[in-house]
PDB file of C-alpha atoms in Angstrom:
ATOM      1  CA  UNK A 835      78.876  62.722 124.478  1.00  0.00           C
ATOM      2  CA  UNK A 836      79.129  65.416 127.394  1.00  0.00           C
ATOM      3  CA  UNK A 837      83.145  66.116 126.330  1.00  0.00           C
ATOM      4  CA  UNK A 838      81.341  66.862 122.747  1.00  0.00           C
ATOM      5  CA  UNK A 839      79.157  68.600 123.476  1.00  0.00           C
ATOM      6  CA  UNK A 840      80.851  70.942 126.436  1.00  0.00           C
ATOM      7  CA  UNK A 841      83.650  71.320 123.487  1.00  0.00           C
ATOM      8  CA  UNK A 842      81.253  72.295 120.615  1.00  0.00           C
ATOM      9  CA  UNK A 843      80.091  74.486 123.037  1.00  0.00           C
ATOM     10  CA  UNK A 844      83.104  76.487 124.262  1.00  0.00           C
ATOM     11  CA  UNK A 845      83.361  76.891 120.351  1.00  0.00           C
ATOM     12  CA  UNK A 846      80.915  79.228 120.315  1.00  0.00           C
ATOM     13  CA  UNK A 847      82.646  81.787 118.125  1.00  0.00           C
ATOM     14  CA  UNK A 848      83.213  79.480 115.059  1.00  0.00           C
ATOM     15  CA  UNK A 849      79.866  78.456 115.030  1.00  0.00           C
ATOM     16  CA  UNK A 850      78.520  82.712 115.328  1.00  0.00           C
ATOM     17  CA  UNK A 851      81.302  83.658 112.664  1.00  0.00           C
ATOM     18  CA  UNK A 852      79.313  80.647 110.297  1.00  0.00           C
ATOM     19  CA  UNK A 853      76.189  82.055 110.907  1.00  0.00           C
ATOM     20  CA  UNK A 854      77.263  85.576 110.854  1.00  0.00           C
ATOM     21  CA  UNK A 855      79.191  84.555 107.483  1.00  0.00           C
ATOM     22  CA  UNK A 856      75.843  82.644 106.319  1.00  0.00           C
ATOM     23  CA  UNK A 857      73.576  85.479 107.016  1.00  0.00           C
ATOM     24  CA  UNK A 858      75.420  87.770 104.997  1.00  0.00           C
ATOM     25  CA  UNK A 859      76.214  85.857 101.907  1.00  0.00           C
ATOM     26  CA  UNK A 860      73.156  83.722 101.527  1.00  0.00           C
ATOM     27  CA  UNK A 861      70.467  86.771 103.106  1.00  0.00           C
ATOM     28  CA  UNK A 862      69.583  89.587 100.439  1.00  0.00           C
ATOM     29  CA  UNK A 863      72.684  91.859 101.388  1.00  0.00           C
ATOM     30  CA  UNK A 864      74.643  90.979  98.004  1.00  0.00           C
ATOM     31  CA  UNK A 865      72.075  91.589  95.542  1.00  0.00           C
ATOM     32  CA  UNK A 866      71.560  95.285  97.633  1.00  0.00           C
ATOM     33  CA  UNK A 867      75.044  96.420  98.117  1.00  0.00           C
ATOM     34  CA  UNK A 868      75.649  95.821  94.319  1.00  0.00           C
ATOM     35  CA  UNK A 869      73.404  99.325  93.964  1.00  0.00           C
ATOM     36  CA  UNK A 870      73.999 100.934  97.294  1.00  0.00           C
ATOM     37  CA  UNK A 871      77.212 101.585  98.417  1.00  0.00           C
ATOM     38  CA  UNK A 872      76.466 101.859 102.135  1.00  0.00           C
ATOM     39  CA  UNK A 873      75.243  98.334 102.233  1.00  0.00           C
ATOM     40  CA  UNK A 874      78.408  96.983 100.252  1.00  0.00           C
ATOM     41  CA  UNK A 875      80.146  98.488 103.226  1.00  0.00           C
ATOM     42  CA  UNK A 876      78.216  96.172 105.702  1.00  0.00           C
ATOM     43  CA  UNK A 877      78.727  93.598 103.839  1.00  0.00           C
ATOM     44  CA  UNK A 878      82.222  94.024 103.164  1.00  0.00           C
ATOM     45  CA  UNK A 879      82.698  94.803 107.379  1.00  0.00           C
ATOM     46  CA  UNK A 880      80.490  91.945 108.445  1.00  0.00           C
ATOM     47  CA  UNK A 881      82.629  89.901 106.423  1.00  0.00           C
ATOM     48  CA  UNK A 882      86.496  90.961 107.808  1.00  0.00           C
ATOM     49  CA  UNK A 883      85.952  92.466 110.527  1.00  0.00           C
ATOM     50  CA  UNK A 884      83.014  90.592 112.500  1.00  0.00           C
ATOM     51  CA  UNK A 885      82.849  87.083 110.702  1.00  0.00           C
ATOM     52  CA  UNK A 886      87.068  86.472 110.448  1.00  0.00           C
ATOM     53  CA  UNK A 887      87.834  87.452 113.678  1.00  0.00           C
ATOM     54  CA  UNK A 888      85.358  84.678 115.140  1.00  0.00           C
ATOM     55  CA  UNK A 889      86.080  82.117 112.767  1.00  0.00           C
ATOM     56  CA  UNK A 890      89.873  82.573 113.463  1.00  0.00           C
ATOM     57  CA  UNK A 891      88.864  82.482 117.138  1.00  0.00           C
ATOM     58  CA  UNK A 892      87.046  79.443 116.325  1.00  0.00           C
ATOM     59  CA  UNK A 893      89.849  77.965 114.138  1.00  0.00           C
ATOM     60  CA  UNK A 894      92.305  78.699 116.726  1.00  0.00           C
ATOM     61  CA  UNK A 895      90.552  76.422 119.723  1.00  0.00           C
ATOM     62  CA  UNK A 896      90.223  73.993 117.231  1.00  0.00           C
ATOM     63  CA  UNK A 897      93.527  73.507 116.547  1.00  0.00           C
ATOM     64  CA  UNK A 898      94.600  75.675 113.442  1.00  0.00           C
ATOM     65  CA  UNK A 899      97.146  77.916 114.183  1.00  0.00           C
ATOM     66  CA  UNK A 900      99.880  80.152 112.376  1.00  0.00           C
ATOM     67  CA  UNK A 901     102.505  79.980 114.888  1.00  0.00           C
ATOM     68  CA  UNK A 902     104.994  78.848 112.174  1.00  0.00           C
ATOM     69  CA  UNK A 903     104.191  81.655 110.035  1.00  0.00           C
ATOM     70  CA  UNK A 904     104.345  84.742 113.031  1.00  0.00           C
ATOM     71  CA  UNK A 905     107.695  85.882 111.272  1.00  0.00           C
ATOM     72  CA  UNK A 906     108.547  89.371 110.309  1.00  0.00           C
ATOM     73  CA  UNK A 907     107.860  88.045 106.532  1.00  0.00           C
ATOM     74  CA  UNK A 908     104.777  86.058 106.573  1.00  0.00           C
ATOM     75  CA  UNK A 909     103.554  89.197 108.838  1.00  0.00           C
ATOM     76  CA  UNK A 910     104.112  91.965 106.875  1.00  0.00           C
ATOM     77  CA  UNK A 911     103.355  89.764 103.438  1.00  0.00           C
ATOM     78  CA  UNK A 912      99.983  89.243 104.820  1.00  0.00           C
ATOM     79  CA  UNK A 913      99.074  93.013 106.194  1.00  0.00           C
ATOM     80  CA  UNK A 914     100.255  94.098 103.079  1.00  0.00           C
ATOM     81  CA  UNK A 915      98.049  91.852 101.074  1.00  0.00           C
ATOM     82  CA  UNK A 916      95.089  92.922 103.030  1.00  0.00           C
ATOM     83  CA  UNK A 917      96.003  96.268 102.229  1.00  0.00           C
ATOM     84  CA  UNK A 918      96.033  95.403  98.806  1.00  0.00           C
ATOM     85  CA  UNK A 919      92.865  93.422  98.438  1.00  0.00           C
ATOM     86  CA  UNK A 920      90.865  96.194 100.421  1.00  0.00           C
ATOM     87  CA  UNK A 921      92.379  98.981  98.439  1.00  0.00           C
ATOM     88  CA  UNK A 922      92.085  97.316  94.977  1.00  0.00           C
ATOM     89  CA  UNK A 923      88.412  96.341  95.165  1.00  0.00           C
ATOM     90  CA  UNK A 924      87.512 100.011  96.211  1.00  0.00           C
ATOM     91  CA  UNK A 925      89.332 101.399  93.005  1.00  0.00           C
ATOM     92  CA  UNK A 926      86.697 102.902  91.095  1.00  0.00           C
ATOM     93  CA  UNK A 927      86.858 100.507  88.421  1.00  0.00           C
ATOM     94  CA  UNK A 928      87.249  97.106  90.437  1.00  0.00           C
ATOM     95  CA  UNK A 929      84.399  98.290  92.563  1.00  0.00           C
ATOM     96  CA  UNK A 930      82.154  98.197  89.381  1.00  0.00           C
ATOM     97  CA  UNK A 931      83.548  95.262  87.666  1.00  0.00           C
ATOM     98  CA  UNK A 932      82.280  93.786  90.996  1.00  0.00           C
ATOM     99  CA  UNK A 933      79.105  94.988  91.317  1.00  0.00           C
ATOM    100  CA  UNK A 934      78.128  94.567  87.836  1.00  0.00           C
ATOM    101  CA  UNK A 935      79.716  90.851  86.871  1.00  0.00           C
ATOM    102  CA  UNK A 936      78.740  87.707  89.445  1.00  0.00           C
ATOM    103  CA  UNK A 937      82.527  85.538  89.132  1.00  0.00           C
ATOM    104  CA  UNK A 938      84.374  88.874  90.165  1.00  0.00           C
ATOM    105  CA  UNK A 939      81.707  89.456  93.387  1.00  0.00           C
ATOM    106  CA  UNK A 940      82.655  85.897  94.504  1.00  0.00           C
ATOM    107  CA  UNK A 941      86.297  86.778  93.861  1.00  0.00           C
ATOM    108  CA  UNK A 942      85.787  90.093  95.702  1.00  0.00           C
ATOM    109  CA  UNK A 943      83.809  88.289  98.984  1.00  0.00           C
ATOM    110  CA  UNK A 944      86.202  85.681  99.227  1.00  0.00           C
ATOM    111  CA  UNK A 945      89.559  87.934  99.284  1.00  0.00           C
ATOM    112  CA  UNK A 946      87.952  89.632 101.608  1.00  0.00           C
ATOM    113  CA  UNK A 947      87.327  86.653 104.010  1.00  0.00           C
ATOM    114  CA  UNK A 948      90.977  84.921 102.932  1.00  0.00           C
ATOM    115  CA  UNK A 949      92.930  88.400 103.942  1.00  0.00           C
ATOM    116  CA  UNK A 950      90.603  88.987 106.789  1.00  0.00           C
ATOM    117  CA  UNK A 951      90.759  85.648 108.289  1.00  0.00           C
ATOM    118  CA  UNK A 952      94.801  85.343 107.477  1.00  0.00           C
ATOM    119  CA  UNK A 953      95.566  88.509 109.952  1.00  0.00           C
ATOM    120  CA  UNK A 954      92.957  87.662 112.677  1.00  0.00           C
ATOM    121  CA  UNK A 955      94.932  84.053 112.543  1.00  0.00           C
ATOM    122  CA  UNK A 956      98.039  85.664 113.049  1.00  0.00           C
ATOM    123  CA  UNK A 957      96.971  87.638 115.407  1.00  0.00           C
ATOM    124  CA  UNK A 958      96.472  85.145 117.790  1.00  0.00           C
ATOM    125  CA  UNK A 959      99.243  83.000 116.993  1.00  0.00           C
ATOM    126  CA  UNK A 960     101.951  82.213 119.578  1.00  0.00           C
ATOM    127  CA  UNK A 961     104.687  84.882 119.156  1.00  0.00           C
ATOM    128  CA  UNK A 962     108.122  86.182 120.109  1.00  0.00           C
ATOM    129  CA  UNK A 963     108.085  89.571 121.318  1.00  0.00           C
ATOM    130  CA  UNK A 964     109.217  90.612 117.892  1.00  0.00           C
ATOM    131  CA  UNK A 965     106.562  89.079 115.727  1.00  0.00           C
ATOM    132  CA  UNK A 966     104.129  90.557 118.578  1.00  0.00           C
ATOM    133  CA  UNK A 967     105.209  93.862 117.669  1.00  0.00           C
ATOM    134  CA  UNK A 968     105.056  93.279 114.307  1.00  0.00           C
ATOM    135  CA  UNK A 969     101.407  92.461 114.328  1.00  0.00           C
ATOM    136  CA  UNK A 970     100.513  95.447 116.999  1.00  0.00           C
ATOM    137  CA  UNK A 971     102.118  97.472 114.057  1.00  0.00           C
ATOM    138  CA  UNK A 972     100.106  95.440 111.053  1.00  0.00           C
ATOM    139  CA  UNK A 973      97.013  95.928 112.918  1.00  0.00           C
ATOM    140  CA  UNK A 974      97.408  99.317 113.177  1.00  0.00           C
ATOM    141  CA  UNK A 975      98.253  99.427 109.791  1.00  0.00           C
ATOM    142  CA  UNK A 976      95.365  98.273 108.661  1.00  0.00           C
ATOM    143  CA  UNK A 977      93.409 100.700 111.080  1.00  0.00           C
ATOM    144  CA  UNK A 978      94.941 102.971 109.749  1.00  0.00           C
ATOM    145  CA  UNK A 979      94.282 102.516 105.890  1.00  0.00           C
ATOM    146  CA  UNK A 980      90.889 101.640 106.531  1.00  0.00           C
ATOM    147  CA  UNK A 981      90.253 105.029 108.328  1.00  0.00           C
ATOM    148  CA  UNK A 982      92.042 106.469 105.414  1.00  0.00           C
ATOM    149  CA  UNK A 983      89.975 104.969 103.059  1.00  0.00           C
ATOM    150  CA  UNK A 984      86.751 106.378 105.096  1.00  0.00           C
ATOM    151  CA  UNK A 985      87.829 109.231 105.088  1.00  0.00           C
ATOM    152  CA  UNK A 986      88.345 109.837 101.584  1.00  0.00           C
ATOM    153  CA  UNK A 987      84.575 108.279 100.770  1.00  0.00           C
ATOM    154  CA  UNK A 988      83.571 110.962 103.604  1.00  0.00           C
ATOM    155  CA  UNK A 989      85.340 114.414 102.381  1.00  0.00           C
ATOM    156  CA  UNK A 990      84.548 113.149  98.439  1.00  0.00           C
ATOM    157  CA  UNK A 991      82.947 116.258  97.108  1.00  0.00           C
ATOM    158  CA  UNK A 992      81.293 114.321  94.200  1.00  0.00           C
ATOM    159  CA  UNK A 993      80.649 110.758  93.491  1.00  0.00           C
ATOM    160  CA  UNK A 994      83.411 108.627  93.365  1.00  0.00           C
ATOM    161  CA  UNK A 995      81.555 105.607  91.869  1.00  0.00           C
ATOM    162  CA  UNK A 996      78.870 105.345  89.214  1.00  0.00           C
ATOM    163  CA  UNK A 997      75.457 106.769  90.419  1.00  0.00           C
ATOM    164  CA  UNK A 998      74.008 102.948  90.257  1.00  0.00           C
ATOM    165  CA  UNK A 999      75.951 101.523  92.124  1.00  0.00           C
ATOM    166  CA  UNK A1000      75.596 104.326  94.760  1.00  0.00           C
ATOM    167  CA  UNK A1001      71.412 104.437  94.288  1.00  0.00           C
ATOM    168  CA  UNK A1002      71.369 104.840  98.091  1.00  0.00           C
ATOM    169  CA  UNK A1003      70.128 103.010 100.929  1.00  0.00           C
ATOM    170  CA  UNK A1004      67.838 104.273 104.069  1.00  0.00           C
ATOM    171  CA  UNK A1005      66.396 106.887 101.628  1.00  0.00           C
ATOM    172  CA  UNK A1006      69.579 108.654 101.179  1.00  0.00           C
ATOM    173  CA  UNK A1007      71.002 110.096  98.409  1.00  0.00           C
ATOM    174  CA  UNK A1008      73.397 108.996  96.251  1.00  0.00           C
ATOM    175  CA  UNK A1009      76.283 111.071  97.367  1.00  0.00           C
ATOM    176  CA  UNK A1010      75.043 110.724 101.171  1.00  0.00           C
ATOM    177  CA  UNK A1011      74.943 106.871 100.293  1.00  0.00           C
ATOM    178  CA  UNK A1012      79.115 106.999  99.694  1.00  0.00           C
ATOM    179  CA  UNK A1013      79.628 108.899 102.473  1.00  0.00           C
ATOM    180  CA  UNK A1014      77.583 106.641 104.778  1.00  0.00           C
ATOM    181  CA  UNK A1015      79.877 104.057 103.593  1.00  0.00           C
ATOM    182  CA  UNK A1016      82.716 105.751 104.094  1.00  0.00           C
ATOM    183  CA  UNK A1017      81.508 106.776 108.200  1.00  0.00           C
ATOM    184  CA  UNK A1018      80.967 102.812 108.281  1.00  0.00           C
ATOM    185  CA  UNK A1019      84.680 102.505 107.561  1.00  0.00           C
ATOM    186  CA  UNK A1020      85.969 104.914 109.174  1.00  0.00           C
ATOM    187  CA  UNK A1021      83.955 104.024 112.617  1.00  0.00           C
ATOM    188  CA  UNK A1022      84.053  99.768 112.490  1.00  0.00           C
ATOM    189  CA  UNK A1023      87.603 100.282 111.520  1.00  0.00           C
ATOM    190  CA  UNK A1024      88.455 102.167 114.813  1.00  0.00           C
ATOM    191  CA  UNK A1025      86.147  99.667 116.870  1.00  0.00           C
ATOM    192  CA  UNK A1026      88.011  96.854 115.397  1.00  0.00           C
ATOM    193  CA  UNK A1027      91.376  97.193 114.259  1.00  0.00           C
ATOM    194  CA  UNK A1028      92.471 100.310 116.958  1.00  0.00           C
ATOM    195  CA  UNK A1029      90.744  97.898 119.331  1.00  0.00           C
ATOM    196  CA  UNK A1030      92.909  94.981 118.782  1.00  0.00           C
ATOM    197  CA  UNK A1031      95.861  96.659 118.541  1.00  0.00           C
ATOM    198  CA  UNK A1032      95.657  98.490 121.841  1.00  0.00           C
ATOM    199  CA  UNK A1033      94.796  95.009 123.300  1.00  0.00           C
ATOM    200  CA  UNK A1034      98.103  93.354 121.976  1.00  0.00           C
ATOM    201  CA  UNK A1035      99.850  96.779 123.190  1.00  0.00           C
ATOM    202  CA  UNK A1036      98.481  95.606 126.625  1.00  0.00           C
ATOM    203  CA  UNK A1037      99.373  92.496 126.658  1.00  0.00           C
ATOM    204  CA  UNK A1038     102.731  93.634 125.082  1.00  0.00           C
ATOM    205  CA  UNK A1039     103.458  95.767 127.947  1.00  0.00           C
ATOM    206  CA  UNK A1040     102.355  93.189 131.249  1.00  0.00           C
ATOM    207  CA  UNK A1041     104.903  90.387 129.220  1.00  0.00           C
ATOM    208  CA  UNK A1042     107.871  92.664 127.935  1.00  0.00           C
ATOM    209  CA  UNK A1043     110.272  90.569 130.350  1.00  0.00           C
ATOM    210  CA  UNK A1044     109.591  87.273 129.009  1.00  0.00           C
ATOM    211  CA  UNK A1045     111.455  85.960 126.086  1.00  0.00           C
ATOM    212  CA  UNK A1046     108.574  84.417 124.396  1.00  0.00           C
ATOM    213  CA  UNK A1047     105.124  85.357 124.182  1.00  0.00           C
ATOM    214  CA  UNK A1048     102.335  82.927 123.841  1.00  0.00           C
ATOM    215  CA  UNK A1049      99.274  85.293 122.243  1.00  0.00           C
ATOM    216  CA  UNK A1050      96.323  82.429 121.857  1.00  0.00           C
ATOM    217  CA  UNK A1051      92.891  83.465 121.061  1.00  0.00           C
ATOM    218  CA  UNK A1052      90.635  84.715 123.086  1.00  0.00           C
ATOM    219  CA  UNK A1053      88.940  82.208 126.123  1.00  0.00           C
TER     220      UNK A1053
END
């Protein structure tokens, strides 16, 4: 009973990334970023950026790993693919098909969480030096589109989406709304994705002698 419950409790971050994950999809947050596009940012975030990395933390110490698939082409497959998914569902169109039909918002959420979760996994699966590279450069990758992608919703001189779906949030207006989005981006993005890959730079860097490199998740 004690071995239980000491190992449910060094889980920690699988249960948070539930609850974090439960909060967001089951709270009020869909039905409101389907009309303000700052909130679909949160939402969208929350989801890849706080919930997967916590789950795959979680996932990890529980046994599920990717260190099979921490080669050069199940890398770049999947940091392409979250490229991709992000990319696509911010197209003008997509975005609205989204917002305005229920199937293709569960589509959208869940892409979100598969690509999200997918890159986190492989980020702390047991590597070679190569495939450790590899993932410092898909993380920055991703970084690096997702800043991108900010700060095209920031410097937008006019709406990029429909004015409904960007009816604005915090009292804002519509075109403030997008750009509040895009700032969201821009900034969690940085936190996040810059974040992780300057950690796997550093420990890149203290284990560049060793022929393998075992990257596990976080203690």
């Amino acid at each position: 009973m004690q071995t239980e419950r000491a190992e449910s409790s060094r889980n920690w971050p699988l249960h948070l990334g539930l609850l974090i994950l439960a909060a967001l999809w089951l709270g009020p947050l869909p039905a409101m970023s389907r009309t303000a596009f700052s909130l679909h940012m949160i939402l969208h975030l929350g989801v890849v950026a706080l919930a997967a990395p916590l789950l795959a933390i979680g996932l990890a110490r529980a046994g599920l790993r990717l260190d099979r698939y921490a080669r050069a082409s199940w890398l770049s497959a999947a940091f392409i693919a979250e490229l991709v998914v992000v990319w696509g569902w911010h197209l003008p169109a997509a975005h609205e098909a989204a917002a305005l039909h229920a199937p293709l918002f569960v589509a959208q959420q869940a892409s979100f969480l598969a690509v999200g979760l997918t890159i986190w996994l492989l980020g702390f699966a047991r590597q070679t030096q190569q495939g450790l590279v590899l993932t410092l450069c898909g993380f920055f990758l991703t970084f690096a589109h997702m800043t991108m992608l900010g700060l095209v919703l920031i410097m937008a001189p006019r709406l990029i989406y429909p004015p409904e779906l960007c009816l604005g949030a915090f009292g804002l207006q519509a075109l403030d709304d997008q750009r509040l989005g895009g700032m969201l981006m821009a900034g969690w993005s940085a936190l996040v994705y810059l974040g992780a890959t300057l950690a796997l730079a550093v420990r890149l860097l203290g284990d560049d002698e060793r022929p393998g490199i075992e990257a596990g998740p976080p203690r």
